[in-house]
Structures are given as C-alpha cells and as structure tokens.
Amino acid sequence: MSDTDTVTHSRVARFIHRVPLLVVVAWLALTVVVNVVVPQLEEVGKAHSVSLAAKDAQSYMAIKKQGANFEQFDSDSMVMVLLEGDEPLGDQARTYYHGLVEKLRADTEHVEYVQDFWGDRITAGGAQSMDDKAAYVQLNLVGDQGTTTGKESVQSVRDIVDGSAPPPGLHVYVTGQAALTMDMNDAGDESMLKMTAITFVVITVMLLLIYRSIATVLLILFTVFVELGAARGIVAVLGHFEIMGLSTFAVSLLTSLAIAAGTDYAIFFIGRYQEARAAGQDRITAYFTTYHSVSHVVLGSGLTIAGATFCLKFTRLPYFASMGVPCAVGMLVVVAAAMTITPAVLLLGTRFGLLESKRKLSARGWRRIGTAIVRWPGPIFVVTMIVALIGIGVLPSYSVNYNDQYYIPKSLPSIQGYEASYRHFSKARMNPDIVLVETDQDLRTPGNMLVLDRIAKNIFRLDGIDKVQSITRPLGAPIDHSSVPFQLSMQSVPITENLDYLKGRMADMLHMTDQLGSMIEIMERMHALMSEQAGVTHDMVGHTTEMKQVTDEMRDHMADFDDFWRPMRNYFYWEPHCSGV
C-alpha cells in the first residue's frame, strides 16, 4: 500500500465502507426518534419563543421603568383595540366599548393595564379621530413581545374581541406592535412548508438538468431530507427542554441552511466521485479518493458556516441573537450527516450502478479559464476588483428597515388594523413613542408644568413629529386659552365688560356725595340750633338758681312768720271764746 493509499483510507472512510447500510439506518433512526419524541420544530418554536427586544436598549429599559414607576405593567407588549365605524361613533358604540373594556380588565391573567381614554368624556378626544369615526384603547399585556406568554396574551385579547358582538356598522381590530410580531411569527411558520416545498422543487429541477438521472436526484434528495430532518429534530429537542431559545427567524434560517448545505455537500461528493471514475478509478478507489478530497472541504465549509452563525449570538438585537445557537447546532448536525450518510449512500448507490455519470465529463472550459488566469493575471484581477467595487459602491446607499409591516401579508389581522387606523389617524398613533420624564420633585406645580409644556413644544418642532400628547396638551395640541400672552390679553376683557357697571356705580357714588353734602348742611344747622339751645339752657340754669334763692328766702320768711304767729294761733286755739271767732 502506497503512502497515498494510507492517507486516503481514513478510519471514518473505512468504517463507512464496511457498514454503509448501518450508517444510513442509524441516521434514519435518529431522525425518526428526534422528530417523534418532541413536536415539530415550528411547534417547539411557538412554545419556547424568546423576546425580540434587546434588554439593554434604552427604549426597553425606559418602558420597563415607566411601568414600574406608574405601577401599571411589567412588559414591553402593547396592543391597540381599534373601533372603526361606518358613521360617526354614537351611544351604541360607546355602550359596546364600555362592555369590551370591562371584559379586558377582567382578564388579569393576560392584560396588565387598560389605558381607557375614550371611556371618559373629558379625555375622549385624546383617543378619538377628528372625523369621530374611530377610537382606540391601549392595552399593556403580560409577557414581552415575541415570547410565548406575549403571544398567548395577544391571542386572549383577540378571543375576547371575537367573542363580543359589535353593533351593526362597527368594526373592531386588534393591532399594534405586539399583535404585528405575533402575526409575523405565525406567517413565517405557515410559509415554512411552502418555502421548503418550492426549494425542493427548484433543487430537483436543477439536479435533473445537471445529472439527467432520476435515481441520482432521488438519492441526493434522500440525503438532504435526512440531514434536514436530523438537524431540525435535534434543535427541536434542545429547544423543547429549554436548552436554547428559538424564534421564527431561527427556524426559517436553519431550514434554508440545512437544505442548501446538504445539497451542496451531496454535489461535492457525487461530483468528485464521478471525476475519479472518469479518471479510470474503480468504484471503491473512487470512493476513497472522493472522501479524502471532499471530507475536509465539507468539514471546513460546515464549521465556517456554523461558526459564522454562532457569532450571531453575540449581537445585541435578539432578531439575530436568537439565530446563533440553533443555526450553529443545526449546521454541525448537517456536517456530521454529510460526512457519513452521504458517502454511505454513495457506496450503496454505486453498488447497484447508480450515481454514475450519464455523459463524458469535459474539463475543457475550466482549462481555458485557468489558462487565461495564468496568462493575464493582472488584467483579470483589475476587472474582478472593478466588479467588486461596483457592488461595494452600492453599500453606502443601503438603508436597514425594521418595519415589519413591509414583510408580511396584507391579509393578516394586525395589518388590516393598521390600514384601518391610517384612514383616521396618523401612522404613528398605533405605535406611539413615549418620553419618560423623571425628577426628584413634584411635576404638578405650575413651574414644572411650564417645563413639561416646553419639552413637548421642543419635541414637536423635530422633523417627523406629527403629534405630541402630554399632561399640558392631552389632545395633542396646546389647551385653548392656556398661553401666557393670551392670559395677559384676557385680563382686560372682564374689566371692559364691567366698565358700564363701574360707571353706574361711580354715578351712585357721586349721588351719595351730594346727599352727604346735604346731610352735612343739616348737621351744621342742627349744630347751630343745639348751640343756641345750650345757651338758653345755660340762662335757664342761672334763672333757676336765682329762683331757688328767692324761694329759699320766701321759705325762711314764712318760717319766721310762722314762728311769730304760732303763739297767737295757739292762744286763739286754747281760748274758748276765740275759738268761734
């Protein structure tokens, strides 16, 4: 045995050569087991979905902080229940709305907070369209967007809405970012079967055009099916036991990579085998030559893809991070299967005369290309670089768009809700951006209210801002008659309106002044009369004093006369003869 033969006959190649049927049966058994013990990968992905929001993103942390500060919710999952009427919303719509809100509030298992603006006449304008034909209520749900709990919450809200009976002419939609994420995941899962079928149809047509052999195509498709089933099954098992998280994107990318890589690796083996056979080697020698030439290429290619996809795990955006581990594990399974079952199928097929080339292989075209590169390496390098630069030159104009509405069917419920909202509201109303203002003081003071209003004004001046709602402008526009210049100008209005009244009161005050003048004259006259009366009284006092003195003298003289006359009176009293005189 030569040195080349020693290198060619590796242990793996010799093992597969000895028991090719056992290798095929082992992979078939593994594929069947991993696809039977747990549900299909799509179902496992639905049951163990991860959040699609970056935990360290400022917006995510802000909405979490908002929910904690206001003690309202603890997730980033938000939906809008939109009511659209053929005519302006009336009392029937409001009655239905109140009943629907009560049902939503009662579902505390899935609904954390209901922002009921339209239910209050004072704040209804903030959630109602200008044409009065649409209104909405915002719901904060249990579970982050994209997670299994979040999807269950969205579905619960839809069940409540579907179970209600809106009045005629009223249409109800469940829309918003959480509903859109759920619909996008469902659309991805539903389209997976169609995408896989179309992919296999394209691969089958391509292989038929290349190999012109139905048996060869069927054997290649068999190996691809086994590799795809094993990769999906093993990832499903790991996801089912929560060893790794899954998402719709990971399932889709894993399926595409498994089909593409499995097909390529099968083409590598069969193509190299046919080249060896065309070079005159027998079947077994061609098999070992093929394995020696292709195995390290398959291994290097597979590990490169697995390593590249695993690096997605270190990205910040969960859209990409959720694809890292599942795709890397799936690619490792595909590589392992490609390096074992594909050569085993090659051995079994060639034993029955299959997988042989139907036409003579010609390398004339490739020889011409190689000769041209050797003769003119410089010009070919320059032309290649020019073509590459043309492609690179387009990159600066590339703009990443994460608006999921552009990538899912228009027939989905959330998209229909968005389109209904666009007929009455701005495009931002169903996906509002929230600015959280946090301070160490009371924001309800007049001074802080002015600060909040100034913040709202500055935000409204930014490009792309259609409407700003805040505590100082609940309807999205400044409150009527709330500006300082208007208040200053309005100060003269009540004075002007009261001017006639004030003039009448001034006339009454002048009349009172005239009456006070008359009263003063009367009081002065009374004062003069009282002064005269006081003088008369003073004279009367003097005359009375004199009259008292005269009276006292008369009393004294009468007493003297009485003392003089008393003896004579007594004599006449006691004299009998004089008593009759």
Coordinates of C-alpha atoms in Angstrom, one line a residue, residues 116-528:
D116 CA -59.1 53.9 28.9
F117 CA -59.2 57.5 27.5
W118 CA -62.3 57.2 25.3
G119 CA -64.4 55.9 28.2
D120 CA -64.2 59.3 29.9
R121 CA -65.8 62.3 28.2
I122 CA -63.1 64.6 29.5
T123 CA -60.2 62.6 27.9
A124 CA -62.2 61.0 25.0
G125 CA -60.7 63.5 22.5
G126 CA -57.2 62.1 23.0
A127 CA -58.2 58.7 21.7
Q128 CA -60.8 59.6 19.0
S129 CA -60.2 60.6 15.4
M130 CA -61.1 64.0 14.0
D131 CA -63.9 62.6 11.9
D132 CA -65.4 60.9 15.0
K133 CA -65.4 57.6 13.1
A134 CA -62.6 55.8 15.0
A135 CA -61.4 55.4 18.6
Y136 CA -59.0 53.1 20.3
V137 CA -57.9 51.7 23.7
Q138 CA -54.3 50.9 24.5
L139 CA -53.6 47.6 26.4
N140 CA -50.4 46.5 28.1
L141 CA -50.2 42.8 28.1
V142 CA -48.4 40.1 30.1
G143 CA -45.2 38.8 28.5
D144 CA -42.7 40.6 26.3
Q145 CA -43.2 40.8 22.5
G146 CA -42.4 37.6 20.7
T147 CA -42.3 35.4 23.7
T148 CA -44.8 32.5 24.2
T149 CA -46.5 34.3 27.0
G150 CA -46.8 37.5 25.0
K151 CA -48.4 35.6 22.1
E152 CA -50.9 34.0 24.4
S153 CA -51.8 37.4 25.8
V154 CA -52.4 38.8 22.3
Q155 CA -54.5 35.7 21.4
S156 CA -56.5 36.1 24.5
V157 CA -57.4 39.7 23.6
R158 CA -58.3 38.6 20.1
D159 CA -60.6 35.9 21.6
I160 CA -62.3 38.5 23.8
V161 CA -62.8 40.8 20.8
D162 CA -64.0 37.9 18.6
G163 CA -66.4 36.8 21.3
S164 CA -68.0 40.2 21.6
A165 CA -70.9 41.3 19.3
P166 CA -70.3 44.9 18.0
P167 CA -73.3 46.8 16.8
P168 CA -74.0 47.0 13.0
G169 CA -71.6 49.2 11.2
L170 CA -68.8 49.0 13.8
H171 CA -65.6 47.1 13.0
V172 CA -63.1 46.1 15.8
Y173 CA -59.4 45.4 15.1
V174 CA -56.6 44.2 17.4
T175 CA -53.4 45.8 16.1
G176 CA -50.2 47.3 17.5
Q177 CA -46.6 46.1 17.7
A178 CA -47.2 43.0 19.8
A179 CA -50.0 41.9 17.5
L180 CA -47.8 42.6 14.5
T181 CA -45.0 40.5 15.9
M182 CA -47.3 37.6 16.6
D183 CA -48.8 37.7 13.1
M184 CA -45.3 37.9 11.6
N185 CA -44.2 34.8 13.5
D186 CA -47.4 33.0 12.5
A187 CA -46.9 34.0 8.9
G188 CA -43.3 32.7 9.0
D189 CA -44.4 29.4 10.4
E190 CA -47.2 29.0 7.9
S191 CA -44.9 29.9 5.0
M192 CA -42.2 27.4 6.1
L193 CA -43.9 24.4 4.4
K194 CA -44.5 26.4 1.2
M195 CA -40.9 27.7 1.2
T196 CA -39.5 24.2 1.8
A197 CA -41.6 22.7 -1.0
I198 CA -40.6 25.4 -3.5
T199 CA -37.0 25.0 -2.5
F200 CA -37.0 21.2 -3.1
V201 CA -38.8 21.7 -6.5
V202 CA -36.1 24.2 -7.6
I203 CA -33.4 21.8 -6.4
T204 CA -35.0 18.9 -8.1
V205 CA -35.2 20.7 -11.4
M206 CA -31.6 21.9 -11.1
L207 CA -30.3 18.4 -10.3
L208 CA -32.2 16.9 -13.2
L209 CA -30.7 19.4 -15.6
I210 CA -27.2 18.7 -14.2
Y211 CA -27.2 14.9 -13.7
R212 CA -30.0 13.9 -16.1
S213 CA -30.8 10.9 -13.8
I214 CA -33.9 10.5 -11.7
A215 CA -32.2 7.9 -9.4
T216 CA -29.3 10.3 -8.7
V217 CA -31.7 13.1 -7.9
L218 CA -33.7 10.9 -5.6
L219 CA -30.7 9.7 -3.7
I220 CA -29.4 13.3 -3.3
L221 CA -32.9 14.4 -2.1
F222 CA -32.9 11.4 0.3
T223 CA -29.6 12.5 2.0
V224 CA -30.8 16.1 2.1
F225 CA -34.1 15.1 3.7
V226 CA -32.3 13.0 6.3
E227 CA -29.9 15.8 7.1
L228 CA -32.7 18.4 7.3
G229 CA -34.8 16.1 9.5
A230 CA -32.0 15.3 11.8
A231 CA -30.9 18.9 12.2
R232 CA -34.4 20.2 12.8
G233 CA -35.2 17.3 15.2
I234 CA -32.1 17.8 17.3
V235 CA -32.6 21.6 17.5
A236 CA -36.3 20.9 18.4
V237 CA -35.2 18.6 21.2
L238 CA -32.8 21.2 22.6
G239 CA -35.5 23.8 22.4
H240 CA -38.2 21.7 23.9
F241 CA -36.1 21.1 27.0
E242 CA -35.2 24.8 27.1
I243 CA -31.5 24.3 26.5
M244 CA -31.7 27.1 23.9
G245 CA -34.3 29.7 22.8
L246 CA -36.0 29.7 19.4
S247 CA -37.6 32.2 17.1
T248 CA -39.3 32.1 13.7
F249 CA -36.2 33.6 12.2
A250 CA -34.0 30.8 13.6
V251 CA -36.4 28.1 12.3
S252 CA -36.5 29.7 8.8
L253 CA -32.8 30.2 8.5
L254 CA -31.9 26.7 9.9
T255 CA -34.2 25.1 7.3
S256 CA -32.7 27.1 4.5
L257 CA -29.1 26.5 5.5
A258 CA -29.7 22.7 6.0
I259 CA -31.3 22.3 2.6
A260 CA -28.6 24.4 0.8
A261 CA -25.6 22.9 2.7
G262 CA -26.9 19.4 2.4
T263 CA -27.5 19.8 -1.3
D264 CA -24.0 21.3 -1.9
Y265 CA -22.2 18.7 0.1
A266 CA -24.0 15.9 -1.8
I267 CA -23.0 17.6 -5.1
F268 CA -19.4 17.8 -3.8
F269 CA -19.2 14.0 -3.1
I270 CA -21.0 12.9 -6.2
G271 CA -19.1 15.3 -8.5
R272 CA -15.7 14.2 -7.1
Y273 CA -16.7 10.6 -7.3
Q274 CA -17.7 10.9 -11.0
E275 CA -14.4 12.8 -11.7
A276 CA -12.5 9.9 -10.1
R277 CA -14.5 7.4 -12.1
A278 CA -13.8 9.4 -15.3
A279 CA -10.1 9.3 -14.5
G280 CA -10.2 5.5 -14.6
Q281 CA -10.5 4.5 -11.0
D282 CA -12.7 1.6 -9.9
R283 CA -15.7 2.1 -7.6
I284 CA -14.0 1.6 -4.3
T285 CA -10.9 3.5 -5.1
A286 CA -13.0 6.4 -6.4
Y287 CA -15.0 6.3 -3.1
F288 CA -11.8 6.6 -1.0
T289 CA -10.4 9.3 -3.4
T290 CA -13.7 11.2 -3.1
Y291 CA -13.8 11.0 0.7
H292 CA -10.2 12.1 1.0
S293 CA -10.7 15.0 -1.4
V294 CA -14.1 16.2 -0.2
S295 CA -14.3 15.5 3.6
H296 CA -12.0 18.3 4.7
V297 CA -13.8 20.7 2.3
V298 CA -17.2 19.8 3.8
L299 CA -15.8 19.9 7.3
G300 CA -14.2 23.3 6.8
S301 CA -17.2 24.8 5.0
G302 CA -19.6 23.5 7.6
L303 CA -17.6 24.7 10.5
T304 CA -17.2 28.1 8.9
I305 CA -20.9 28.4 8.5
A306 CA -21.6 27.1 12.0
G307 CA -19.0 29.5 13.5
A308 CA -20.4 32.4 11.5
T309 CA -23.9 31.7 12.6
F310 CA -22.9 31.2 16.2
C311 CA -21.3 34.6 16.2
L312 CA -24.9 36.0 15.8
K313 CA -25.3 35.0 19.4
F314 CA -23.1 38.0 20.4
T315 CA -25.2 40.6 18.6
R316 CA -27.4 42.9 20.7
L317 CA -30.5 42.6 18.6
P318 CA -32.5 39.4 19.5
Y319 CA -33.7 39.1 15.9
F320 CA -30.1 38.0 15.1
A321 CA -29.0 36.6 18.5
S322 CA -31.9 34.1 18.5
M323 CA -30.5 32.5 15.3
G324 CA -26.9 32.0 16.6
V325 CA -27.0 28.8 18.6
P326 CA -29.9 26.9 16.8
C327 CA -28.3 27.5 13.4
A328 CA -24.8 26.6 14.6
V329 CA -26.1 23.4 16.2
G330 CA -28.1 22.5 13.1
M331 CA -25.1 23.1 10.8
L332 CA -23.0 20.8 12.9
V333 CA -25.6 18.1 12.6
V334 CA -25.7 18.7 8.8
V335 CA -21.9 18.5 8.5
A336 CA -21.8 15.3 10.6
A337 CA -24.6 13.8 8.4
A338 CA -23.0 14.9 5.2
M339 CA -19.6 13.3 6.1
T340 CA -21.3 10.0 7.0
I341 CA -24.6 9.3 5.4
T342 CA -23.7 10.9 2.0
P343 CA -20.7 8.6 1.4
A344 CA -22.7 5.7 2.7
V345 CA -25.5 6.4 0.2
L346 CA -22.8 6.8 -2.4
L347 CA -21.4 3.4 -1.7
L348 CA -24.9 1.8 -1.7
G349 CA -26.0 3.5 -4.8
T350 CA -22.9 2.7 -6.8
R351 CA -23.2 -0.9 -5.8
F352 CA -26.3 -1.0 -8.0
G353 CA -24.8 1.0 -10.8
L354 CA -26.4 4.3 -9.7
L355 CA -24.8 7.8 -9.3
E356 CA -22.6 7.1 -12.3
S357 CA -22.2 9.9 -14.8
K358 CA -24.5 9.6 -17.8
R359 CA -22.2 11.6 -20.1
K360 CA -18.5 12.0 -20.6
L361 CA -17.0 14.7 -18.3
S362 CA -15.1 17.5 -20.0
A363 CA -12.8 20.0 -18.3
R364 CA -12.1 22.0 -21.5
G365 CA -14.0 25.1 -20.3
W366 CA -12.3 25.1 -16.9
R367 CA -8.9 24.6 -18.5
R368 CA -9.5 27.6 -20.7
I369 CA -10.4 29.7 -17.6
G370 CA -7.3 28.5 -15.8
T371 CA -5.1 29.2 -18.8
A372 CA -6.5 32.8 -19.1
I373 CA -5.8 33.5 -15.4
V374 CA -2.3 32.2 -15.7
R375 CA -1.6 34.3 -18.9
W376 CA -3.2 37.6 -17.8
P377 CA -3.4 37.6 -14.0
G378 CA -3.1 41.4 -13.8
P379 CA -6.0 42.4 -16.1
I380 CA -8.3 39.7 -14.7
F381 CA -7.5 40.9 -11.2
V382 CA -8.3 44.5 -12.2
V383 CA -11.6 43.5 -13.8
T384 CA -12.5 41.4 -10.8
M385 CA -11.8 44.3 -8.5
I386 CA -13.8 46.7 -10.6
V387 CA -16.8 44.4 -10.5
A388 CA -16.3 44.0 -6.7
L389 CA -16.1 47.8 -6.3
I390 CA -19.3 48.3 -8.2
G391 CA -21.0 46.1 -5.7
I392 CA -19.3 47.8 -2.7
G393 CA -20.2 51.2 -4.1
V394 CA -23.9 50.4 -3.6
L395 CA -23.5 49.8 0.1
P396 CA -23.4 53.4 1.3
S397 CA -27.0 53.8 -0.1
Y398 CA -28.2 50.7 1.7
S399 CA -30.7 51.6 4.5
V400 CA -31.8 49.0 7.0
N401 CA -35.6 49.0 7.6
Y402 CA -37.0 47.1 10.6
N403 CA -40.6 48.0 9.8
D404 CA -42.2 44.5 9.9
Q405 CA -45.3 45.8 8.1
Y406 CA -43.5 45.7 4.8
Y407 CA -42.6 42.0 5.0
I408 CA -45.9 40.2 6.0
P409 CA -49.1 39.6 4.0
K410 CA -51.7 42.4 4.0
S411 CA -54.4 39.9 4.9
L412 CA -53.2 39.4 8.5
P413 CA -55.4 41.0 11.2
S414 CA -52.8 43.4 12.6
I415 CA -52.1 44.8 9.1
Q416 CA -55.8 45.3 8.5
G417 CA -56.0 47.1 11.8
Y418 CA -53.1 49.4 10.8
E419 CA -54.7 50.2 7.5
A420 CA -58.0 51.0 9.3
S421 CA -56.1 53.3 11.6
Y422 CA -54.4 55.1 8.7
R423 CA -57.8 56.1 7.4
H424 CA -58.4 58.1 10.5
F425 CA -55.2 58.6 12.4
S426 CA -51.5 59.3 11.6
K427 CA -49.2 56.3 11.1
A428 CA -47.6 56.9 14.5
R429 CA -50.8 56.6 16.5
M430 CA -50.8 52.8 16.7
N431 CA -47.0 52.7 17.5
P432 CA -46.5 55.7 19.8
D433 CA -43.1 56.7 21.1
I434 CA -43.2 57.6 24.8
V435 CA -40.9 60.0 26.5
L436 CA -40.5 59.4 30.2
V437 CA -39.6 62.4 32.4
E438 CA -38.4 61.5 35.9
T439 CA -37.3 64.1 38.5
D440 CA -36.8 64.3 42.3
Q441 CA -39.6 66.9 42.7
D442 CA -43.4 67.3 42.2
L443 CA -44.1 67.9 38.5
R444 CA -47.6 69.1 39.2
T445 CA -46.5 72.6 40.3
P446 CA -47.2 75.5 37.9
G447 CA -43.5 76.0 37.2
N448 CA -42.9 72.3 36.4
M449 CA -46.0 72.3 34.2
L450 CA -44.4 75.0 32.1
V451 CA -41.2 72.9 31.9
L452 CA -43.2 69.9 30.7
D453 CA -45.0 72.0 28.1
R454 CA -41.7 73.4 26.9
I455 CA -40.4 69.9 26.5
A456 CA -43.5 69.0 24.5
K457 CA -43.0 72.0 22.3
N458 CA -39.4 71.3 21.5
I459 CA -40.2 67.7 20.6
F460 CA -43.0 68.8 18.3
R461 CA -40.5 71.0 16.4
L462 CA -38.4 68.0 15.5
D463 CA -38.7 66.6 11.9
G464 CA -41.0 63.7 11.6
I465 CA -43.1 64.5 14.7
D466 CA -46.8 64.6 13.8
K467 CA -48.4 65.0 17.3
V468 CA -47.3 65.3 20.9
Q469 CA -49.6 64.4 23.7
S470 CA -48.7 65.3 27.3
I471 CA -50.3 66.4 30.5
T472 CA -50.2 70.0 29.3
R473 CA -51.7 69.1 25.9
P474 CA -53.9 66.0 26.3
L475 CA -55.4 66.3 22.9
G476 CA -52.1 66.7 21.1
A477 CA -52.4 70.5 20.8
P478 CA -52.0 73.3 23.3
I479 CA -55.0 73.7 25.5
D480 CA -57.2 76.6 24.3
H481 CA -56.5 80.0 26.0
S482 CA -53.6 78.5 28.0
S483 CA -50.8 80.6 26.7
V484 CA -49.3 83.4 28.8
P485 CA -49.8 86.1 26.1
F486 CA -53.5 85.1 25.8
Q487 CA -54.0 85.2 29.5
L488 CA -52.4 88.7 29.6
S489 CA -54.6 89.9 26.8
M490 CA -57.7 88.4 28.5
Q491 CA -57.1 90.3 31.7
S492 CA -58.7 93.4 30.1
V493 CA -61.8 91.6 28.9
P494 CA -63.6 91.4 32.3
I495 CA -62.6 95.0 33.0
T496 CA -64.1 96.1 29.7
E497 CA -67.2 94.0 30.2
N498 CA -67.7 95.6 33.8
L499 CA -67.0 99.2 32.6
D500 CA -70.7 100.2 32.3
Y501 CA -71.4 98.7 35.7
L502 CA -68.5 100.6 37.2
K503 CA -69.7 103.8 35.6
G504 CA -73.1 103.3 37.1
R505 CA -71.6 102.7 40.5
M506 CA -69.5 105.9 40.1
A507 CA -72.7 107.8 39.4
D508 CA -74.2 106.3 42.5
M509 CA -71.1 107.4 44.5
L510 CA -71.4 110.9 43.1
H511 CA -75.1 111.0 44.2
M512 CA -74.1 109.7 47.6
T513 CA -71.6 112.5 47.7
D514 CA -74.3 115.1 47.0
Q515 CA -76.5 113.5 49.7
L516 CA -73.6 113.6 52.1
G517 CA -73.3 117.4 51.4
S518 CA -77.0 118.0 52.2
M519 CA -76.6 115.9 55.4
I520 CA -73.6 118.0 56.3
E521 CA -75.6 121.2 55.9
I522 CA -78.4 119.8 58.0
M523 CA -76.0 118.7 60.7
E524 CA -74.4 122.1 60.7
R525 CA -77.9 123.7 61.2
M526 CA -78.6 121.2 63.9
H527 CA -75.3 122.1 65.5
A528 CA -76.2 125.8 65.5

